[in-house]
mmCIF file of C-alpha atoms in Angstrom:
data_model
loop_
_atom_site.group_PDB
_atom_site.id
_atom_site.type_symbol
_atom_site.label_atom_id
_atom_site.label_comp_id
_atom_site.label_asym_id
_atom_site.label_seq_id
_atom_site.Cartn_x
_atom_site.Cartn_y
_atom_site.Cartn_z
ATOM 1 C CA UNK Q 50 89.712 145.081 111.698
ATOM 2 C CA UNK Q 51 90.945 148.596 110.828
ATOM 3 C CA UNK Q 52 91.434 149.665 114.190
ATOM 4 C CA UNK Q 53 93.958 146.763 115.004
ATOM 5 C CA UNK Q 54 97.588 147.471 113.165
ATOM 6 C CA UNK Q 55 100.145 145.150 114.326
ATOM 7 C CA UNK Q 56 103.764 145.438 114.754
ATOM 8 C CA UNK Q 57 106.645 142.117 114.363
ATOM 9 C CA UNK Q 58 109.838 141.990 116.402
ATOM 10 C CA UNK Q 59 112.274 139.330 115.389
ATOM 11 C CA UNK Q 60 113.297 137.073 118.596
ATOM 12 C CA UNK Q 61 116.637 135.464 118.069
ATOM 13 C CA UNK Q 62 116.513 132.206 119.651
ATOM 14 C CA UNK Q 63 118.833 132.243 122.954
ATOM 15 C CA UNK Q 64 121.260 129.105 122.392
ATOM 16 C CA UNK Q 65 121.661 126.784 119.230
ATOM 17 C CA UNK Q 66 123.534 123.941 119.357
ATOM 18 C CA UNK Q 67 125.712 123.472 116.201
ATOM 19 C CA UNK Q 68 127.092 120.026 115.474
ATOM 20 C CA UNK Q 69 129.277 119.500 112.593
ATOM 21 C CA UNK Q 70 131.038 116.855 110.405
ATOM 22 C CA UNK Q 71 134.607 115.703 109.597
ATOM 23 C CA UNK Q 72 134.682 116.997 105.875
ATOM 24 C CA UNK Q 73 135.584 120.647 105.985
ATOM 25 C CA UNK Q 74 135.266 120.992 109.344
ATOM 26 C CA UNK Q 75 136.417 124.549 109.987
ATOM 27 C CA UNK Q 76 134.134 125.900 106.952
ATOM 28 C CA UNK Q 77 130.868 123.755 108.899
ATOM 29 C CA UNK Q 78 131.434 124.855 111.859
ATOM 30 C CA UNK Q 79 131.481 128.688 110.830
ATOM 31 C CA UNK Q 80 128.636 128.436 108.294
ATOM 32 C CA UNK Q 81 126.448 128.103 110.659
ATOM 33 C CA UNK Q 82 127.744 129.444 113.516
ATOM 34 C CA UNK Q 83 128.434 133.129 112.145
ATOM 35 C CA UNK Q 84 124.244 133.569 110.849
ATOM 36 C CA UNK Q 85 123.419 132.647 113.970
ATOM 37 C CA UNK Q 86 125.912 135.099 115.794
ATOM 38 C CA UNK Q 87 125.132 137.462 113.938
ATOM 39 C CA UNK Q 88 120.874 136.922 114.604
ATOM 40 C CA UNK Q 89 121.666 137.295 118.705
ATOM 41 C CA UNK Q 90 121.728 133.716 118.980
ATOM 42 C CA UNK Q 91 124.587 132.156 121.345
ATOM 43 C CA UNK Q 92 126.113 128.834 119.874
ATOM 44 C CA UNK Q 93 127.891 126.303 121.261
ATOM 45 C CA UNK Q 94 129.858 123.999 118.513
ATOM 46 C CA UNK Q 95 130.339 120.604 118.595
ATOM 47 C CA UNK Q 96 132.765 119.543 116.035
ATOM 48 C CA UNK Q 97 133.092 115.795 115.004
ATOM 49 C CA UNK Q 98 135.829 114.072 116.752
ATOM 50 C CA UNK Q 99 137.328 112.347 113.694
ATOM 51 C CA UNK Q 100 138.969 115.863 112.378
ATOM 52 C CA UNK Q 101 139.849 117.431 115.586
ATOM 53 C CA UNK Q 102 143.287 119.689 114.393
ATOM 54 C CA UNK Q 103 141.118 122.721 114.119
ATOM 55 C CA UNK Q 104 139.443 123.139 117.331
ATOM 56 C CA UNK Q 105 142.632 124.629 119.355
ATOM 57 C CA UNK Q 106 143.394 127.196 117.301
ATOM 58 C CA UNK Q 107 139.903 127.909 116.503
ATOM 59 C CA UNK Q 108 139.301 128.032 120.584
ATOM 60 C CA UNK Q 109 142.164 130.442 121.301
ATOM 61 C CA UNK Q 110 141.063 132.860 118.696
ATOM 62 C CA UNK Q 111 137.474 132.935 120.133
ATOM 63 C CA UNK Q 112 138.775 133.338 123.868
ATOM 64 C CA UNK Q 113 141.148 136.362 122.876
ATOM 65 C CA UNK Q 114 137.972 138.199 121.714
ATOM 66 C CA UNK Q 115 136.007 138.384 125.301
ATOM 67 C CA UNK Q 116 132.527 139.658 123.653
ATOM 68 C CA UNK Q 117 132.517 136.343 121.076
ATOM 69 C CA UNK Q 118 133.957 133.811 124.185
ATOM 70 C CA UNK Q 119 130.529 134.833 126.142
ATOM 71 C CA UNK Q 120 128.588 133.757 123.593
ATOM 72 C CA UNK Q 121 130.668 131.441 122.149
ATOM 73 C CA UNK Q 122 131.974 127.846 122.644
ATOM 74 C CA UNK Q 123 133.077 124.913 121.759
ATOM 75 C CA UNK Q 124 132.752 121.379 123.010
ATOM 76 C CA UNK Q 125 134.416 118.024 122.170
ATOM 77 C CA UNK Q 126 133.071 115.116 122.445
ATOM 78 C CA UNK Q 127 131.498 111.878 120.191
ATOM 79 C CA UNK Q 128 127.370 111.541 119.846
ATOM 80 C CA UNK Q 129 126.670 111.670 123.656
ATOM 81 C CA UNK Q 130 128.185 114.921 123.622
ATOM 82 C CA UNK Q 131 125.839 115.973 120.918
ATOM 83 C CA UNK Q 132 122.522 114.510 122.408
ATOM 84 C CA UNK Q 133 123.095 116.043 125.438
ATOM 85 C CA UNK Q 134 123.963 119.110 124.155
ATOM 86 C CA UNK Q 135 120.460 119.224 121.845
ATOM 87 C CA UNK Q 136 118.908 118.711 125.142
ATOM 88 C CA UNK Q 137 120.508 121.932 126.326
ATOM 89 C CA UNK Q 138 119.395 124.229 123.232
ATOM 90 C CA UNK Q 139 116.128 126.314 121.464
ATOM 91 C CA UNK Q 140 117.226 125.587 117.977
ATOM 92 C CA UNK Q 141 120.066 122.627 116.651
ATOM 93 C CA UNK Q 142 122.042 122.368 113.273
ATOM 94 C CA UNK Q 143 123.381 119.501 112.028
ATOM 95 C CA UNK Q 144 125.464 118.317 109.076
ATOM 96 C CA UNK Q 145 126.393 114.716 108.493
ATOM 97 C CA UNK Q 146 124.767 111.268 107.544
ATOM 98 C CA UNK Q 147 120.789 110.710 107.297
ATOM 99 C CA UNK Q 148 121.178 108.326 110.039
ATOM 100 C CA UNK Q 149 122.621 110.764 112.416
ATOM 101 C CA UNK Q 150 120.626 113.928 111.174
ATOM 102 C CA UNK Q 151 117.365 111.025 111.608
ATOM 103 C CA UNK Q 152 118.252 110.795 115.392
ATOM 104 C CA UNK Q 153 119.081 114.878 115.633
ATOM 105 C CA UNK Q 154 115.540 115.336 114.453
ATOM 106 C CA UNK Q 155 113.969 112.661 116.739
ATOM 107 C CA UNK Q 156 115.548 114.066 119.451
ATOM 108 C CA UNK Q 157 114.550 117.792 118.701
ATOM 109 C CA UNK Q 158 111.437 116.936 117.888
ATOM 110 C CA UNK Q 159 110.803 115.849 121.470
ATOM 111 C CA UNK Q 160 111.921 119.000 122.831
ATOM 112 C CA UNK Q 161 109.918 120.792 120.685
ATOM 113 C CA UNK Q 162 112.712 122.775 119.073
ATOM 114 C CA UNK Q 163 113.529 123.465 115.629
ATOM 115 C CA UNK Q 164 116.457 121.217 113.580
ATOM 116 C CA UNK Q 165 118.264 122.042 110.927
ATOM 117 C CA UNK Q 166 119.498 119.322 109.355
ATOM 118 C CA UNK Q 167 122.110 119.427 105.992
ATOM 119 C CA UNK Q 168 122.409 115.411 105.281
ATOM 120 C CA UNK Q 169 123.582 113.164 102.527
ATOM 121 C CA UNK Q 170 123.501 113.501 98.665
ATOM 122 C CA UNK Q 171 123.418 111.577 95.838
ATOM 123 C CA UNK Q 172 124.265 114.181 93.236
ATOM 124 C CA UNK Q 173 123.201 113.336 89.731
ATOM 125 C CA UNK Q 174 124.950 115.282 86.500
ATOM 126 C CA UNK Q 175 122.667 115.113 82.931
ATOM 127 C CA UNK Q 176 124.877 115.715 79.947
ATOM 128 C CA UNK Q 177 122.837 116.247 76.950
ATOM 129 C CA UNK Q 178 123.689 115.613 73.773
ATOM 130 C CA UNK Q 179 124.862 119.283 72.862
ATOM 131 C CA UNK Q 180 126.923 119.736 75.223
ATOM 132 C CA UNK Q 181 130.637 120.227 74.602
ATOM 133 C CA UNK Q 182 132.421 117.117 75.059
ATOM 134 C CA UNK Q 183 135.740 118.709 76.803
ATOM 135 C CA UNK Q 184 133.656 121.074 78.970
ATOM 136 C CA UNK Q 185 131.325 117.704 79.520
ATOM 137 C CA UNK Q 186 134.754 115.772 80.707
ATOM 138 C CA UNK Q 187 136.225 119.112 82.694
ATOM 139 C CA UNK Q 188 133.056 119.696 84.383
ATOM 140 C CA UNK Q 189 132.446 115.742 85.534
ATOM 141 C CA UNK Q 190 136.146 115.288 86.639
ATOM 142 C CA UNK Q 191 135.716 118.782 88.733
ATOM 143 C CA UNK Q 192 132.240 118.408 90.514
ATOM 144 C CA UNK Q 193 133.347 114.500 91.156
ATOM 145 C CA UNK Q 194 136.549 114.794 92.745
ATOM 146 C CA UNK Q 195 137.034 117.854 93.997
ATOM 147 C CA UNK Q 196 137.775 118.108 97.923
ATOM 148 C CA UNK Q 197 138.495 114.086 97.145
ATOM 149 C CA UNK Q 198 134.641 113.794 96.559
ATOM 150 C CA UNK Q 199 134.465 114.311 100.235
ATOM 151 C CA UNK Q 200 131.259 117.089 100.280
ATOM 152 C CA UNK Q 201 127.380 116.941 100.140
ATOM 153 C CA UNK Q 202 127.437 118.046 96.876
ATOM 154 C CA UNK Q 203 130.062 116.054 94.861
ATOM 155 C CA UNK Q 204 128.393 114.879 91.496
ATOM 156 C CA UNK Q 205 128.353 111.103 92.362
ATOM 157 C CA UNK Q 206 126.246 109.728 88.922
ATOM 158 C CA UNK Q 207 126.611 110.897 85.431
ATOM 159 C CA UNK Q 208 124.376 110.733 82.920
ATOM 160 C CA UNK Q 209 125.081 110.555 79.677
ATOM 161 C CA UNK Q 210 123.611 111.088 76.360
ATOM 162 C CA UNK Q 211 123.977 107.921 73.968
ATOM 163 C CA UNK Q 212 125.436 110.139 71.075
ATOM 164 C CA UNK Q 213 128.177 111.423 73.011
ATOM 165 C CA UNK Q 214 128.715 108.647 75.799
ATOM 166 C CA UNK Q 215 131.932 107.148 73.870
ATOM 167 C CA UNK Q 216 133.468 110.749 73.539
ATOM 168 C CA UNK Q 217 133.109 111.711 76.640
ATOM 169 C CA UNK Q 218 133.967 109.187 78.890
ATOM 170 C CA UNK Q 219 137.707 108.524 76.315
ATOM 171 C CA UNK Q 220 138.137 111.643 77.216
ATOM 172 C CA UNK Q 221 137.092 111.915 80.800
ATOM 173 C CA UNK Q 222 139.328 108.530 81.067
ATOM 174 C CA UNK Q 223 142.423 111.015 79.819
ATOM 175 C CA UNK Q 224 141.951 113.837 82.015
ATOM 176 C CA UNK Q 225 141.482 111.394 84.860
ATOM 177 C CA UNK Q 226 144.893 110.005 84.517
ATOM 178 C CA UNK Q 227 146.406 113.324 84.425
ATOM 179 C CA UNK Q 228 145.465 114.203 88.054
ATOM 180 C CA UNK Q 229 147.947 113.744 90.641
ATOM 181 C CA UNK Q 230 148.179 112.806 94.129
ATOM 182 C CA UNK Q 231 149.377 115.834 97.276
ATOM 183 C CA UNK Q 232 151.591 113.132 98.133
ATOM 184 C CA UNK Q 233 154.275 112.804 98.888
ATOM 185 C CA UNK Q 234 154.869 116.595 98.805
ATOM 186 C CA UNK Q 235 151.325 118.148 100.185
ATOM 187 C CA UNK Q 236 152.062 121.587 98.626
ATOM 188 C CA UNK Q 237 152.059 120.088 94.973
ATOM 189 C CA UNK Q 238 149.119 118.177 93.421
ATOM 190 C CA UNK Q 239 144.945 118.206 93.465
ATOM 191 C CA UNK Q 240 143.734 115.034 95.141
ATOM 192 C CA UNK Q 241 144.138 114.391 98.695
ATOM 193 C CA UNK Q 242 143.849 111.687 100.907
ATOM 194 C CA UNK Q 243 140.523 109.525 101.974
ATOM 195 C CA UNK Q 244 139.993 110.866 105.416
ATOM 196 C CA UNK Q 245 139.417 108.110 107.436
ATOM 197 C CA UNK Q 246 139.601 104.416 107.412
ATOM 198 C CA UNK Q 247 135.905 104.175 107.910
ATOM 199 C CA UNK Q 248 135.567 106.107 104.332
ATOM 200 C CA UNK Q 249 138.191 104.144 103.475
ATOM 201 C CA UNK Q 250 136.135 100.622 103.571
ATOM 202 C CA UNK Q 251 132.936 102.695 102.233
ATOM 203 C CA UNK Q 252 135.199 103.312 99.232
ATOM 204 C CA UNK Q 253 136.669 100.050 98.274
ATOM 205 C CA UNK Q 254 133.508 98.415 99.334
ATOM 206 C CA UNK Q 255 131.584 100.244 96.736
ATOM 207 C CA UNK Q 256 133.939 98.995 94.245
ATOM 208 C CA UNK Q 257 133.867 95.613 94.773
ATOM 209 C CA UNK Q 258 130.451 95.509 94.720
ATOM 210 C CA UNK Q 259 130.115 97.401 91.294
ATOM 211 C CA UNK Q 260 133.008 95.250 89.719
ATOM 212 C CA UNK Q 261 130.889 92.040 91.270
ATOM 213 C CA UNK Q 262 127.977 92.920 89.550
ATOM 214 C CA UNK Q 263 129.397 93.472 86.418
ATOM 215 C CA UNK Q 264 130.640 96.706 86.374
ATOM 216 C CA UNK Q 265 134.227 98.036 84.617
ATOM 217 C CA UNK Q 266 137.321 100.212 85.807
ATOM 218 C CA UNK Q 267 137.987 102.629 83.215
ATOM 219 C CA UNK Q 268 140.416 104.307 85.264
ATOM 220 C CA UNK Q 269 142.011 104.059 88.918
ATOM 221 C CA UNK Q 270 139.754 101.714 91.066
ATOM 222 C CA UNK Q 271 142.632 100.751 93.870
ATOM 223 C CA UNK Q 272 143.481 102.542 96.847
ATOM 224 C CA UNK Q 273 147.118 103.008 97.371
ATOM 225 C CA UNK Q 274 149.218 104.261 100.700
ATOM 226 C CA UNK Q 275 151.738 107.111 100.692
ATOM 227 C CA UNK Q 276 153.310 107.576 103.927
ATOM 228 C CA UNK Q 277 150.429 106.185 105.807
ATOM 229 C CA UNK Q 278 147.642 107.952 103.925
ATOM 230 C CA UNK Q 279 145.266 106.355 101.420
ATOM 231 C CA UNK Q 280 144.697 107.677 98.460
ATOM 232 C CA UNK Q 281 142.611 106.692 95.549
ATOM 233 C CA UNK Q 282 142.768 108.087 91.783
ATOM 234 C CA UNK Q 283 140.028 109.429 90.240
ATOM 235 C CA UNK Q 284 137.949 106.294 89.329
ATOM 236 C CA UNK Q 285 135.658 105.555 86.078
ATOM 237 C CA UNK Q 286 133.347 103.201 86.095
ATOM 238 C CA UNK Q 287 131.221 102.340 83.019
ATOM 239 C CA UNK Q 288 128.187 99.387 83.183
ATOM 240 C CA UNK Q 289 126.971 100.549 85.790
ATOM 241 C CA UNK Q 290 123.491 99.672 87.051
ATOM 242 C CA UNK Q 291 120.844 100.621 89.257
ATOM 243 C CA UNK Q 292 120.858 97.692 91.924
ATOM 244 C CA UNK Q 293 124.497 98.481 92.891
ATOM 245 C CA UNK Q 294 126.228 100.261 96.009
ATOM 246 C CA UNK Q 295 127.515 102.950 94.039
ATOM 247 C CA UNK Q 296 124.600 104.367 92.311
ATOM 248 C CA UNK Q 297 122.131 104.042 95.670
ATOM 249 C CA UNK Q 298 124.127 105.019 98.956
ATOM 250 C CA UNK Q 299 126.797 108.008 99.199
ATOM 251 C CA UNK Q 300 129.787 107.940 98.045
ATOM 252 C CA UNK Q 301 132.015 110.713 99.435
ATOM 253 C CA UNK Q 302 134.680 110.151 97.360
ATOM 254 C CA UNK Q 303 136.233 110.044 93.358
ATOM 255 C CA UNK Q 304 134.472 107.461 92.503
ATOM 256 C CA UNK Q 305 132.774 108.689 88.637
ATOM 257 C CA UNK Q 306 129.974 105.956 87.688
ATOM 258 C CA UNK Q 307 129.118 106.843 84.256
ATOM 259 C CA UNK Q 308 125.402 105.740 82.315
ATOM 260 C CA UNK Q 309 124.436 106.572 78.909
ATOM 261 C CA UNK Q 310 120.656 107.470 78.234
ATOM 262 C CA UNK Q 311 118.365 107.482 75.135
ATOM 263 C CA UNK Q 312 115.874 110.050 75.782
ATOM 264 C CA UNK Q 313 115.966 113.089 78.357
ATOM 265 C CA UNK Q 314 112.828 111.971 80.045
ATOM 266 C CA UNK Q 315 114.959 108.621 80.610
ATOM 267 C CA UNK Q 316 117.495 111.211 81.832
ATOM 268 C CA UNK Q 317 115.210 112.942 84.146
ATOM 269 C CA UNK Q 318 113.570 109.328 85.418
ATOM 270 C CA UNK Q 319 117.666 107.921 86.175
ATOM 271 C CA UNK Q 320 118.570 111.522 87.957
ATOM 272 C CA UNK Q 321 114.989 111.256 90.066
ATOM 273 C CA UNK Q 322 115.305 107.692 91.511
ATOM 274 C CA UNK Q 323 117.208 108.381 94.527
ATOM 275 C CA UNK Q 324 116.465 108.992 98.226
ATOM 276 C CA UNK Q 325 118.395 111.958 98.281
ATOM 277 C CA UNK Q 326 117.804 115.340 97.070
ATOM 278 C CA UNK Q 327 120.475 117.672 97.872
ATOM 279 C CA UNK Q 328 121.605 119.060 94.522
ATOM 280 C CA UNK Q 329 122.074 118.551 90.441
ATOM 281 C CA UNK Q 330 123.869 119.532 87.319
ATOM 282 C CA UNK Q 331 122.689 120.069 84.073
ATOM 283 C CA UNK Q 332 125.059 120.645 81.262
ATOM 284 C CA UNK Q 333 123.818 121.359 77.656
ATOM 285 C CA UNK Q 334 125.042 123.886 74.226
ATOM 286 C CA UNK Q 335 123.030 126.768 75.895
ATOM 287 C CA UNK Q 336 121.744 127.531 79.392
ATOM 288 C CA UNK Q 337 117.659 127.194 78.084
ATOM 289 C CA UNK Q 338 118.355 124.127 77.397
ATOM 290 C CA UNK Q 339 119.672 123.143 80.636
ATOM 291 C CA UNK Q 340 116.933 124.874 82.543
ATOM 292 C CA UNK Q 341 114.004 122.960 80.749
ATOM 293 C CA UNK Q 342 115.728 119.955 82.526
ATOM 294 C CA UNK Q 343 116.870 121.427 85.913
ATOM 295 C CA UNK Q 344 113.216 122.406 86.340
ATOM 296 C CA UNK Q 345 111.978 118.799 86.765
ATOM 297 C CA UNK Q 346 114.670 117.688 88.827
ATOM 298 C CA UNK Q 347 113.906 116.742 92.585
ATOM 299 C CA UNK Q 348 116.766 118.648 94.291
ATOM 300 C CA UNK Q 349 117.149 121.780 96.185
ATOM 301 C CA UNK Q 350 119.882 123.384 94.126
ATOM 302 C CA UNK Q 351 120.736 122.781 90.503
ATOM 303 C CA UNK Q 352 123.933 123.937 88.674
ATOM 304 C CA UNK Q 353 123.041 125.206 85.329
ATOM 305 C CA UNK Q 354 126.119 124.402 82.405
ATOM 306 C CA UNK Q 355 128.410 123.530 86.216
ATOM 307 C CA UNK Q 356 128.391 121.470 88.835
ATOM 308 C CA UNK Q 357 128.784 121.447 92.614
ATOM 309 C CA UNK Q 358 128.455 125.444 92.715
ATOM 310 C CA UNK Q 359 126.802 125.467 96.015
ATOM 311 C CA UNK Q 360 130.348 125.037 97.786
ATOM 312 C CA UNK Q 361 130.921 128.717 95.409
ATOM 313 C CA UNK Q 362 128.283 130.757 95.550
ATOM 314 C CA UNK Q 363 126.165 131.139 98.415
ATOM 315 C CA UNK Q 364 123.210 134.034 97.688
ATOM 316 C CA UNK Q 365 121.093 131.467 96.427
ATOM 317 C CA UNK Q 366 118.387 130.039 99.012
ATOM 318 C CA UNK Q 367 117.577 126.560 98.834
ATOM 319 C CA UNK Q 368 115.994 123.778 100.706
ATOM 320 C CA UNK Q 369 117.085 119.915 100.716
ATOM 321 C CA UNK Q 370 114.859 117.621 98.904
ATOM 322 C CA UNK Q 371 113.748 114.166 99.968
ATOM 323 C CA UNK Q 372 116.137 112.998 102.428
ATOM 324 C CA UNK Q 373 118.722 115.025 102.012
ATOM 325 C CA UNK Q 374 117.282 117.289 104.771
ATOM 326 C CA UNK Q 375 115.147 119.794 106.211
ATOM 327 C CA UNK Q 376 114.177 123.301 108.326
ATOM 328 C CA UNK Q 377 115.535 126.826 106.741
ATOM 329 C CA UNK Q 378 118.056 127.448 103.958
ATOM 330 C CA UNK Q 379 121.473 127.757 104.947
ATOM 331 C CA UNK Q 380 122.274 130.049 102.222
ATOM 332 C CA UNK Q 381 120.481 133.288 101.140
ATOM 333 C CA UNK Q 382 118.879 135.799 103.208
ATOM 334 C CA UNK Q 383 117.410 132.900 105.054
ATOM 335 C CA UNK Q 384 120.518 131.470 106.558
ATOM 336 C CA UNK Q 385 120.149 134.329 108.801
ATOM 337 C CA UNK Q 386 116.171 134.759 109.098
ATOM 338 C CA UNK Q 387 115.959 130.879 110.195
ATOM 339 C CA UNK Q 388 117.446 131.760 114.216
ATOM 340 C CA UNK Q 389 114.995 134.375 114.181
ATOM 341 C CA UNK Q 390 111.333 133.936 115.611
ATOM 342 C CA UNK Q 391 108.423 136.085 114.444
ATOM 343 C CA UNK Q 392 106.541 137.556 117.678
ATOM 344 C CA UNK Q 393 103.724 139.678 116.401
ATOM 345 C CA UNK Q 394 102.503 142.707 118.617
ATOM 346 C CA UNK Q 395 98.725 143.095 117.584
ATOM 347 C CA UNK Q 396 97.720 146.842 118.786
ATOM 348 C CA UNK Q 397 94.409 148.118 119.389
ATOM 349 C CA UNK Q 398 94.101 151.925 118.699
ATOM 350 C CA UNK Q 399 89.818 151.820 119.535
ATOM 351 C CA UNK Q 400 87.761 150.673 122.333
ATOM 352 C CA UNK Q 401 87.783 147.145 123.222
ATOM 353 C CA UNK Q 402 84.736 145.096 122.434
ATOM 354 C CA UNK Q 403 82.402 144.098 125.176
ATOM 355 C CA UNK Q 404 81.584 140.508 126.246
ATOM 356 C CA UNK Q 405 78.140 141.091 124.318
ATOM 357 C CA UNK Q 406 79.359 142.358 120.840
ATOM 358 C CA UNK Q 407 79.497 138.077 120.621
ATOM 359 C CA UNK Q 408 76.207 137.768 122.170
ATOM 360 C CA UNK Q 409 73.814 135.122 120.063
ATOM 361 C CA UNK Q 410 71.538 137.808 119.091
ATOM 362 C CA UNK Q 411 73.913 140.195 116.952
ATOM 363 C CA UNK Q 412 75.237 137.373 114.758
#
């Protein structure tokens, strides 16, 4: 139709509701929040009520700016907060548990609004037989434990090749031992405390189950209190099999199950047989290598000769695979072009057709 041209405004939606976890709480509430600020959008946060330190400080920072508090706020509150705030908004984010995000997405689905929903992972790492067996132990340690395992995108299996399985997890073992506790002084050391006691139980339970069904502690495997926190060190386990806690439901903590392989389809098969799909790592001699593998991996980000780079870099667009999520990449240009609908304004610059121009005889 050369006489139509059309022109596309970009229609922030008027009020998302943002409702965010206990692991990094300040960081999830603002990775959202600021896109959507930013897109005309006004927000309304609902943080989780396990990690609650934030919120007044984070509250009287947003009310001393008068232009952000009218757009703006925050609420407290546990899930009935949250479903009644959905019930409130045009467009909801959510990060936390597939459980949860399964209910978020029920309920938005019934209102006809849009959810976007960042849920669990079950990160798999492949190292392949080239790979350098320090940088192989560095990187697994790192991705696994970092944050005390407690984000999305903690590498939470680790595959192995055969050749290099021995050599890698004697030295993994070593550089496990080596990392130290913030306690008792919290301005010294890398791993903190498990959060809370219900992550505590996940934790030990996941343990007991592995060491039940055969598995072995290569390192750490108890949690320990220091001045009323529980901590637990960096924790190898080797024998691992498929049927077990640990290698099917999230972890969320330094818990490093480790599996040798014979072939990389084998590899590819192990890394794929999971209900989650949030991200990977792929470590090999040279970054072609690694690629050829990432490529048939089902996961929305993979780190190439890394791990866990997501929580670095955040250009990259992605989507969550499986169960691991869905709606609009957080990250990339998208993170902002997701609160904004496309409304289309289709101009005629002729005549306008006549009832009969569809008249039975001039088909």
């Amino acid at each position: 139709l050369p006489h139509i041209r059309y022109e596309t405004n970009l229609v922030p939606y008027a009020l998302v509701a943002d409702i965010t976890p206990w692991n990094f709480p300040l960081t999830l509430a603002l990775i959202d929040v600021i896109p959507a600020l930013l897109a005309g959008c006004a927000v309304i946060v609902k943080p989780s009520e396990v990690t609650p330190r934030f919120i007044d400080p984070l509250m009287k920072s947003i009310e001393a700016v008068p232009e952000l508090h009218t757009v703006l706020r925050i609420v407290q509150g546990g899930g009935e907060t949250g479903a009644a705030l959905i019930d409130l908004a045009d467009a909801v984010c959510f990060t936390g548990s597939v459980a949860t995000g399964r209910k978020v997405g029920m309920q938005a689905m019934t209102n006809f609004i849009p959810a976007f929903l960042e849920l669990g992972g079950k990160d798999p790492l492949i190292i392949l037989d080239s790979a350098d067996i320090d940088k192989a132990a560095t990187l697994a340690l790192r991705a696994s434990c970092i944050g005390t395992g407690h984000a999305c995108q903690s590498i939470e299996r680790v595959y192995v090749a055969r050749s290099i399985y021995d050599a890698v997890r004697t030295r993994l073992i070593e550089k496990a031992g080596d990392v130290a506790f913030n306690a008792p002084d919290r301005h010294k050391g890398i791993l903190g405390p498990i959060i809370f006691d219900q992550q505590v139980e996940i934790l030990r339970g996941q343990i007991k189950d592995a060491v039940a069904k055969g598995a072995t502690i290569e390192s750490g495997g108890a949690i320990v209190d220091i001045d009323g926190g529980s901590y637990l060190a960096p924790t190898v386990l080797t024998g691992v099999t498929p049927d077990m806690k640990v290698m099917t439901d999230e972890t969320f903590g330094p818990i490093i199950p480790l599996i040798p392989f014979d072939s990389v389809e084998e590899a590819i098969a192990m890394a794929n047989e999971s209900e989650f799909g949030l991200s990977a790592a792929v470590l090999a001699a040279t970054e072609e290598e690694a690629i050829a593998v990432a490529g048939q991996l089902e996961a929305g980000a993979i780190s190439i000769n890394d791990g866990g780079l997501t929580s670095m870099f955040h250009g990259a667009e992605k989507n969550s695979f499986k169960k691991s999520g869905m709606g609009g990449s957080r990250m990339g240009p998208m993170g902002l072009r997701r609160f904004l609908r496309a409304q289309s304004l289709l101009i005629n610059t002729g005549d306008a057709l006549p009832i009969t121009a569809f008249a039975e005889e001039n088909v």
